[in-house]
Amino acid sequence: MKAIRVKSHGGPEVLTLEDIPDPKPGAAEAVVKLEAAGLNYIDVYYRTGLYKVQLPLTLGLEGAGVVTAVGPNVTEVRVGDLVAYTGVAGAYAQLAAVPAARLVKLPEGLDAKAGAAAMLQGMTAHYLSHSTYPLKPGDWCLVHAAAGGVGLLLCQMAKMRGARVIGTVSTEAKATLAREAGADAVILYTQQDFEAEVKRVTGGAGVQVVYDSVGETTFDKSLNCLAMRGMLALYGQSSGPVSPFDPAILNQKGSLFLTRPSLFHYTASREELLQRAGEVLGWIKAGKLRLRVDLTLPLSEAAEAHRRLEGRQTTGKVLLIP
Ligand code: NDP
């Protein structure tokens, strides 16, 4: 089969399309014939080496397609099921062997592209808005990179919970998308001081939670945007990692909470995975949650997809088609 492999860390040019042996299902595994793979910012961290991973590696943590074989002791899926998954490396490929306990059957009416677009970013938006800081009606939240893959879904889910949303984006075109996703106010954080704008919009009160995926360039001011006893959910670092930090600052700025969550700890059990995925996929099917697939490229153009994601040229989801 064909797969995109990383043999050494580096820029998008290290992504190479290779022929490697077809996977066979081990015990408790199923082989999925992938129809779409989701691109996510974590793929960039794996490629550059910011996150430590064993090389060589087939990249990609999100995919969807049809089960073509199952190993011993598989009870969760059958050959022929249309499934989606996240959290298992190897989705930039034509086939993937996946622990069956990580597979979710897609509801009728949703295709593999929707599945590959929903699992990682959708469940991330879900756990941030429903579990890490469960938004209440009337809360203010600040969503950085609001027109991104997670961002557009998080704005919509925050509105579903009755919260008021301030989004940050880098361009006017992205601002329009964030507003369409429900943001009550949008700040062009590349041109405006977002801390001053958040204070202005909230009448000086600040927000109950900041969902910060940008990291290095936003972290300090994100803390300053919080109301007393507010929470900073630092869930990514698209601009670079945050420098070492003195916890006493949380006291000085108003008994704040800081967390650095990961989707994998919010879908660790099969029960939690099925509950979160079920809600996200159900909302998409019911038309309550809109997926925006901005760009679809063949698998062979994975390097170009990475260039655009890192170059802040994408909005919503990017898919690779094997
Ligand atoms: P996005 O679609 O949000 O793309 C990244 C966006 O970040 C860009 O479009 C850009 O938006 C913004 N950005 C700001 N500064 C930079 C910079 N210097 N370089 C590149 N981009 C920048 O990606 P994803 O939705 O896939 O992921 C968003 C973030 O969430 C990532 O940091 C990712 O690692 C994290 N994440 C964390 C998870 C977790 O469980 N902890 C799970 C899923 C994602 P703009 O141009 O508007 O500034």
PDB file of N, CA and C and ligand atoms in Angstrom, residues 39-42 45 51 120-121 124 127-128 144-151 168-171 174 189-190 212-214 217-218 234-240 260-264 266 308-317, ligand 1:
ATOM      1  N   LEU A  39      -6.226  16.010   8.564  1.00  0.00           N
ATOM      2  CA  LEU A  39      -4.968  16.703   8.873  1.00  0.00           C
ATOM      3  C   LEU A  39      -5.190  17.470  10.175  1.00  0.00           C
ATOM      4  N   ASN A  40      -4.228  17.388  11.076  1.00  0.00           N
ATOM      5  CA  ASN A  40      -4.333  18.095  12.353  1.00  0.00           C
ATOM      6  C   ASN A  40      -2.998  18.711  12.707  1.00  0.00           C
ATOM      7  N   TYR A  41      -3.049  19.775  13.520  1.00  0.00           N
ATOM      8  CA  TYR A  41      -1.804  20.472  13.826  1.00  0.00           C
ATOM      9  C   TYR A  41      -0.803  19.567  14.545  1.00  0.00           C
ATOM     10  N   ILE A  42      -1.298  18.576  15.266  1.00  0.00           N
ATOM     11  CA  ILE A  42      -0.389  17.662  15.969  1.00  0.00           C
ATOM     12  C   ILE A  42       0.506  16.916  14.971  1.00  0.00           C
ATOM     13  N   TYR A  45       3.655  18.752  14.747  1.00  0.00           N
ATOM     14  CA  TYR A  45       4.556  18.526  15.894  1.00  0.00           C
ATOM     15  C   TYR A  45       5.264  17.170  15.766  1.00  0.00           C
ATOM     16  N   TYR A  51       6.997  16.967  19.362  1.00  0.00           N
ATOM     17  CA  TYR A  51       6.528  15.842  20.174  1.00  0.00           C
ATOM     18  C   TYR A  51       7.413  14.648  19.835  1.00  0.00           C
ATOM     19  N   LEU A 120     -11.229  14.140  15.550  1.00  0.00           N
ATOM     20  CA  LEU A 120     -10.206  14.721  16.431  1.00  0.00           C
ATOM     21  C   LEU A 120     -10.589  16.140  16.857  1.00  0.00           C
ATOM     22  N   GLN A 121     -10.870  16.999  15.892  1.00  0.00           N
ATOM     23  CA  GLN A 121     -11.177  18.388  16.243  1.00  0.00           C
ATOM     24  C   GLN A 121     -12.561  18.494  16.899  1.00  0.00           C
ATOM     25  N   THR A 124     -12.351  17.279  20.444  1.00  0.00           N
ATOM     26  CA  THR A 124     -11.571  18.255  21.221  1.00  0.00           C
ATOM     27  C   THR A 124     -12.463  19.432  21.619  1.00  0.00           C
ATOM     28  N   TYR A 127     -14.762  18.172  24.449  1.00  0.00           N
ATOM     29  CA  TYR A 127     -14.285  18.034  25.832  1.00  0.00           C
ATOM     30  C   TYR A 127     -13.925  19.391  26.434  1.00  0.00           C
ATOM     31  N   LEU A 128     -13.417  20.313  25.588  1.00  0.00           N
ATOM     32  CA  LEU A 128     -13.063  21.639  26.124  1.00  0.00           C
ATOM     33  C   LEU A 128     -14.304  22.371  26.640  1.00  0.00           C
ATOM     34  N   HIS A 144      -9.161  31.361  20.843  1.00  0.00           N
ATOM     35  CA  HIS A 144      -8.114  31.799  19.911  1.00  0.00           C
ATOM     36  C   HIS A 144      -8.163  30.942  18.637  1.00  0.00           C
ATOM     37  N   ALA A 145      -7.674  31.508  17.543  1.00  0.00           N
ATOM     38  CA  ALA A 145      -7.685  30.827  16.225  1.00  0.00           C
ATOM     39  C   ALA A 145      -9.098  30.303  15.933  1.00  0.00           C
ATOM     40  N   ALA A 146     -10.062  31.210  16.045  1.00  0.00           N
ATOM     41  CA  ALA A 146     -11.478  30.817  16.016  1.00  0.00           C
ATOM     42  C   ALA A 146     -11.939  30.306  14.656  1.00  0.00           C
ATOM     43  N   ALA A 147     -11.187  30.559  13.590  1.00  0.00           N
ATOM     44  CA  ALA A 147     -11.582  30.046  12.266  1.00  0.00           C
ATOM     45  C   ALA A 147     -10.828  28.768  11.905  1.00  0.00           C
ATOM     46  N   GLY A 148     -10.060  28.223  12.861  1.00  0.00           N
ATOM     47  CA  GLY A 148      -9.304  26.997  12.600  1.00  0.00           C
ATOM     48  C   GLY A 148     -10.187  25.764  12.711  1.00  0.00           C
ATOM     49  N   GLY A 149      -9.560  24.608  12.604  1.00  0.00           N
ATOM     50  CA  GLY A 149     -10.301  23.348  12.664  1.00  0.00           C
ATOM     51  C   GLY A 149     -11.049  23.198  13.974  1.00  0.00           C
ATOM     52  N   VAL A 150     -10.322  23.259  15.094  1.00  0.00           N
ATOM     53  CA  VAL A 150     -10.996  23.186  16.395  1.00  0.00           C
ATOM     54  C   VAL A 150     -11.832  24.446  16.605  1.00  0.00           C
ATOM     55  N   GLY A 151     -11.279  25.608  16.230  1.00  0.00           N
ATOM     56  CA  GLY A 151     -11.906  26.893  16.545  1.00  0.00           C
ATOM     57  C   GLY A 151     -13.347  27.014  16.071  1.00  0.00           C
ATOM     58  N   THR A 168     -10.594  35.110  18.255  1.00  0.00           N
ATOM     59  CA  THR A 168      -9.470  35.830  17.644  1.00  0.00           C
ATOM     60  C   THR A 168      -9.095  35.140  16.340  1.00  0.00           C
ATOM     61  N   VAL A 169      -8.718  35.945  15.352  1.00  0.00           N
ATOM     62  CA  VAL A 169      -8.324  35.447  14.027  1.00  0.00           C
ATOM     63  C   VAL A 169      -7.310  36.416  13.431  1.00  0.00           C
ATOM     64  N   SER A 170      -6.664  35.978  12.321  1.00  0.00           N
ATOM     65  CA  SER A 170      -5.626  36.833  11.738  1.00  0.00           C
ATOM     66  C   SER A 170      -6.108  37.658  10.539  1.00  0.00           C
ATOM     67  N   THR A 171      -7.244  37.309   9.942  1.00  0.00           N
ATOM     68  CA  THR A 171      -7.670  38.045   8.739  1.00  0.00           C
ATOM     69  C   THR A 171      -9.172  38.327   8.766  1.00  0.00           C
ATOM     70  N   LYS A 174     -11.217  35.296   7.798  1.00  0.00           N
ATOM     71  CA  LYS A 174     -11.394  34.357   8.915  1.00  0.00           C
ATOM     72  C   LYS A 174     -12.398  34.925   9.924  1.00  0.00           C
ATOM     73  N   TYR A 189      -6.293  39.588  16.121  1.00  0.00           N
ATOM     74  CA  TYR A 189      -5.206  39.674  17.108  1.00  0.00           C
ATOM     75  C   TYR A 189      -3.852  39.962  16.499  1.00  0.00           C
ATOM     76  N   THR A 190      -3.760  39.960  15.168  1.00  0.00           N
ATOM     77  CA  THR A 190      -2.515  40.358  14.518  1.00  0.00           C
ATOM     78  C   THR A 190      -2.451  41.882  14.342  1.00  0.00           C
ATOM     79  N   ASP A 212      -6.988  28.369  24.658  1.00  0.00           N
ATOM     80  CA  ASP A 212      -5.803  28.890  23.962  1.00  0.00           C
ATOM     81  C   ASP A 212      -5.035  27.758  23.294  1.00  0.00           C
ATOM     82  N   SER A 213      -5.048  27.744  21.956  1.00  0.00           N
ATOM     83  CA  SER A 213      -4.285  26.738  21.205  1.00  0.00           C
ATOM     84  C   SER A 213      -3.067  27.359  20.541  1.00  0.00           C
ATOM     85  N   VAL A 214      -2.865  28.654  20.745  1.00  0.00           N
ATOM     86  CA  VAL A 214      -1.799  29.350  20.012  1.00  0.00           C
ATOM     87  C   VAL A 214      -0.494  29.332  20.815  1.00  0.00           C
ATOM     88  N   THR A 217       2.652  33.062  21.634  1.00  0.00           N
ATOM     89  CA  THR A 217       2.365  34.480  21.381  1.00  0.00           C
ATOM     90  C   THR A 217       1.120  34.986  22.118  1.00  0.00           C
ATOM     91  N   THR A 218       0.326  34.101  22.694  1.00  0.00           N
ATOM     92  CA  THR A 218      -0.929  34.535  23.326  1.00  0.00           C
ATOM     93  C   THR A 218      -0.978  34.285  24.831  1.00  0.00           C
ATOM     94  N   LEU A 234      -4.999  25.711  28.135  1.00  0.00           N
ATOM     95  CA  LEU A 234      -3.942  25.808  27.114  1.00  0.00           C
ATOM     96  C   LEU A 234      -3.872  24.449  26.434  1.00  0.00           C
ATOM     97  N   TYR A 235      -4.460  24.347  25.234  1.00  0.00           N
ATOM     98  CA  TYR A 235      -4.564  23.011  24.632  1.00  0.00           C
ATOM     99  C   TYR A 235      -3.719  22.855  23.373  1.00  0.00           C
ATOM    100  N   GLY A 236      -2.902  23.852  23.053  1.00  0.00           N
ATOM    101  CA  GLY A 236      -2.042  23.716  21.880  1.00  0.00           C
ATOM    102  C   GLY A 236      -0.970  24.787  21.863  1.00  0.00           C
ATOM    103  N   GLN A 237      -0.176  24.775  20.812  1.00  0.00           N
ATOM    104  CA  GLN A 237       0.968  25.691  20.718  1.00  0.00           C
ATOM    105  C   GLN A 237       1.318  25.950  19.257  1.00  0.00           C
ATOM    106  N   SER A 238       0.324  26.389  18.484  1.00  0.00           N
ATOM    107  CA  SER A 238       0.554  26.593  17.052  1.00  0.00           C
ATOM    108  C   SER A 238       1.649  27.622  16.783  1.00  0.00           C
ATOM    109  N   SER A 239       1.849  28.571  17.714  1.00  0.00           N
ATOM    110  CA  SER A 239       2.893  29.598  17.502  1.00  0.00           C
ATOM    111  C   SER A 239       4.197  29.223  18.181  1.00  0.00           C
ATOM    112  N   GLY A 240       4.210  28.125  18.951  1.00  0.00           N
ATOM    113  CA  GLY A 240       5.414  27.695  19.670  1.00  0.00           C
ATOM    114  C   GLY A 240       5.077  27.419  21.121  1.00  0.00           C
ATOM    115  N   ARG A 260      -3.451  21.960  31.016  1.00  0.00           N
ATOM    116  CA  ARG A 260      -2.879  21.653  29.699  1.00  0.00           C
ATOM    117  C   ARG A 260      -3.429  20.292  29.297  1.00  0.00           C
ATOM    118  N   PRO A 261      -4.668  20.279  28.750  1.00  0.00           N
ATOM    119  CA  PRO A 261      -5.366  19.013  28.511  1.00  0.00           C
ATOM    120  C   PRO A 261      -5.015  18.366  27.178  1.00  0.00           C
ATOM    121  N   SER A 262      -5.339  17.085  27.073  1.00  0.00           N
ATOM    122  CA  SER A 262      -5.155  16.340  25.821  1.00  0.00           C
ATOM    123  C   SER A 262      -6.401  15.497  25.548  1.00  0.00           C
ATOM    124  N   LEU A 263      -6.818  15.464  24.296  1.00  0.00           N
ATOM    125  CA  LEU A 263      -7.988  14.665  23.885  1.00  0.00           C
ATOM    126  C   LEU A 263      -7.859  13.217  24.349  1.00  0.00           C
ATOM    127  N   PHE A 264      -6.625  12.705  24.326  1.00  0.00           N
ATOM    128  CA  PHE A 264      -6.460  11.285  24.612  1.00  0.00           C
ATOM    129  C   PHE A 264      -6.856  10.947  26.052  1.00  0.00           C
ATOM    130  N   TYR A 266      -9.306  12.469  27.540  1.00  0.00           N
ATOM    131  CA  TYR A 266     -10.753  12.693  27.618  1.00  0.00           C
ATOM    132  C   TYR A 266     -11.522  11.683  26.760  1.00  0.00           C
ATOM    133  N   ARG A 308       0.391  24.677   3.950  1.00  0.00           N
ATOM    134  CA  ARG A 308      -0.737  25.621   4.084  1.00  0.00           C
ATOM    135  C   ARG A 308      -1.199  25.728   5.536  1.00  0.00           C
ATOM    136  N   LEU A 309      -1.240  24.596   6.244  1.00  0.00           N
ATOM    137  CA  LEU A 309      -1.681  24.640   7.652  1.00  0.00           C
ATOM    138  C   LEU A 309      -0.717  25.487   8.483  1.00  0.00           C
ATOM    139  N   GLU A 310       0.585  25.239   8.324  1.00  0.00           N
ATOM    140  CA  GLU A 310       1.570  26.010   9.093  1.00  0.00           C
ATOM    141  C   GLU A 310       1.631  27.464   8.647  1.00  0.00           C
ATOM    142  N   GLY A 311       1.282  27.713   7.372  1.00  0.00           N
ATOM    143  CA  GLY A 311       1.313  29.077   6.836  1.00  0.00           C
ATOM    144  C   GLY A 311       0.048  29.861   7.153  1.00  0.00           C
ATOM    145  N   ARG A 312      -0.806  29.331   8.023  1.00  0.00           N
ATOM    146  CA  ARG A 312      -2.056  29.984   8.465  1.00  0.00           C
ATOM    147  C   ARG A 312      -2.986  30.253   7.291  1.00  0.00           C
ATOM    148  N   GLN A 313      -2.883  29.418   6.255  1.00  0.00           N
ATOM    149  CA  GLN A 313      -3.700  29.638   5.047  1.00  0.00           C
ATOM    150  C   GLN A 313      -4.965  28.796   5.033  1.00  0.00           C
ATOM    151  N   THR A 314      -5.156  27.942   6.052  1.00  0.00           N
ATOM    152  CA  THR A 314      -6.341  27.080   6.038  1.00  0.00           C
ATOM    153  C   THR A 314      -7.377  27.595   7.034  1.00  0.00           C
ATOM    154  N   THR A 315      -8.624  27.176   6.802  1.00  0.00           N
ATOM    155  CA  THR A 315      -9.692  27.404   7.774  1.00  0.00           C
ATOM    156  C   THR A 315     -10.398  26.065   7.921  1.00  0.00           C
ATOM    157  N   GLY A 316     -11.052  25.842   9.053  1.00  0.00           N
ATOM    158  CA  GLY A 316     -11.770  24.589   9.234  1.00  0.00           C
ATOM    159  C   GLY A 316     -10.867  23.391   8.988  1.00  0.00           C
ATOM    160  N   LYS A 317     -11.433  22.368   8.309  1.00  0.00           N
ATOM    161  CA  LYS A 317     -10.745  21.080   8.190  1.00  0.00           C
ATOM    162  C   LYS A 317      -9.994  20.915   6.876  1.00  0.00           C
TER     163      LYS A 317
HETATM  164  P1  NDP B   1      -5.892  25.138  13.127  1.00  0.00           P
HETATM  165  O1  NDP B   1      -6.797  24.877  11.981  1.00  0.00           O
HETATM  166  O2  NDP B   1      -6.456  25.903  14.292  1.00  0.00           O
HETATM  167  O3  NDP B   1      -4.600  25.856  12.570  1.00  0.00           O
HETATM  168  C1  NDP B   1      -3.770  26.597  13.382  1.00  0.00           C
HETATM  169  C2  NDP B   1      -4.195  28.063  13.457  1.00  0.00           C
HETATM  170  O4  NDP B   1      -3.469  28.672  14.509  1.00  0.00           O
HETATM  171  C3  NDP B   1      -3.843  28.868  12.219  1.00  0.00           C
HETATM  172  O5  NDP B   1      -4.783  28.771  11.185  1.00  0.00           O
HETATM  173  C4  NDP B   1      -3.738  30.261  12.785  1.00  0.00           C
HETATM  174  O6  NDP B   1      -5.002  30.923  12.768  1.00  0.00           O
HETATM  175  C5  NDP B   1      -3.337  30.026  14.242  1.00  0.00           C
HETATM  176  N1  NDP B   1      -1.957  30.495  14.500  1.00  0.00           N
HETATM  177  C6  NDP B   1      -1.611  31.510  15.322  1.00  0.00           C
HETATM  178  N2  NDP B   1      -0.304  31.710  15.296  1.00  0.00           N
HETATM  179  C7  NDP B   1       0.224  30.794  14.446  1.00  0.00           C
HETATM  180  C8  NDP B   1       1.542  30.534  13.988  1.00  0.00           C
HETATM  181  N3  NDP B   1       2.597  31.249  14.410  1.00  0.00           N
HETATM  182  N4  NDP B   1       1.724  29.543  13.085  1.00  0.00           N
HETATM  183  C9  NDP B   1       0.685  28.817  12.653  1.00  0.00           C
HETATM  184  N5  NDP B   1      -0.600  29.040  13.046  1.00  0.00           N
HETATM  185  C10 NDP B   1      -0.837  30.021  13.937  1.00  0.00           C
HETATM  186  O7  NDP B   1      -5.318  23.751  13.654  1.00  0.00           O
HETATM  187  P2  NDP B   1      -6.050  22.598  14.490  1.00  0.00           P
HETATM  188  O8  NDP B   1      -7.492  22.913  14.632  1.00  0.00           O
HETATM  189  O9  NDP B   1      -5.639  21.297  13.930  1.00  0.00           O
HETATM  190  O10 NDP B   1      -5.361  22.708  15.897  1.00  0.00           O
HETATM  191  C11 NDP B   1      -5.413  23.910  16.630  1.00  0.00           C
HETATM  192  C12 NDP B   1      -4.538  23.783  17.845  1.00  0.00           C
HETATM  193  O11 NDP B   1      -5.165  22.922  18.778  1.00  0.00           O
HETATM  194  C13 NDP B   1      -3.143  23.220  17.606  1.00  0.00           C
HETATM  195  O12 NDP B   1      -2.239  23.919  18.425  1.00  0.00           O
HETATM  196  C14 NDP B   1      -3.293  21.791  18.050  1.00  0.00           C
HETATM  197  O13 NDP B   1      -2.089  21.225  18.452  1.00  0.00           O
HETATM  198  C15 NDP B   1      -4.261  21.920  19.199  1.00  0.00           C
HETATM  199  N6  NDP B   1      -5.015  20.723  19.493  1.00  0.00           N
HETATM  200  C16 NDP B   1      -4.910  20.198  20.744  1.00  0.00           C
HETATM  201  C17 NDP B   1      -5.640  19.114  21.115  1.00  0.00           C
HETATM  202  C18 NDP B   1      -5.595  18.654  22.528  1.00  0.00           C
HETATM  203  O14 NDP B   1      -6.363  17.770  22.909  1.00  0.00           O
HETATM  204  N7  NDP B   1      -4.741  19.212  23.374  1.00  0.00           N
HETATM  205  C19 NDP B   1      -6.477  18.405  20.150  1.00  0.00           C
HETATM  206  C20 NDP B   1      -6.599  19.090  18.868  1.00  0.00           C
HETATM  207  C21 NDP B   1      -5.859  20.187  18.551  1.00  0.00           C
HETATM  208  P3  NDP B   1      -5.002  32.544  12.553  1.00  0.00           P
HETATM  209  O15 NDP B   1      -4.399  32.757  11.190  1.00  0.00           O
HETATM  210  O16 NDP B   1      -6.427  32.952  12.646  1.00  0.00           O
HETATM  211  O17 NDP B   1      -4.152  33.084  13.648  1.00  0.00           O
END
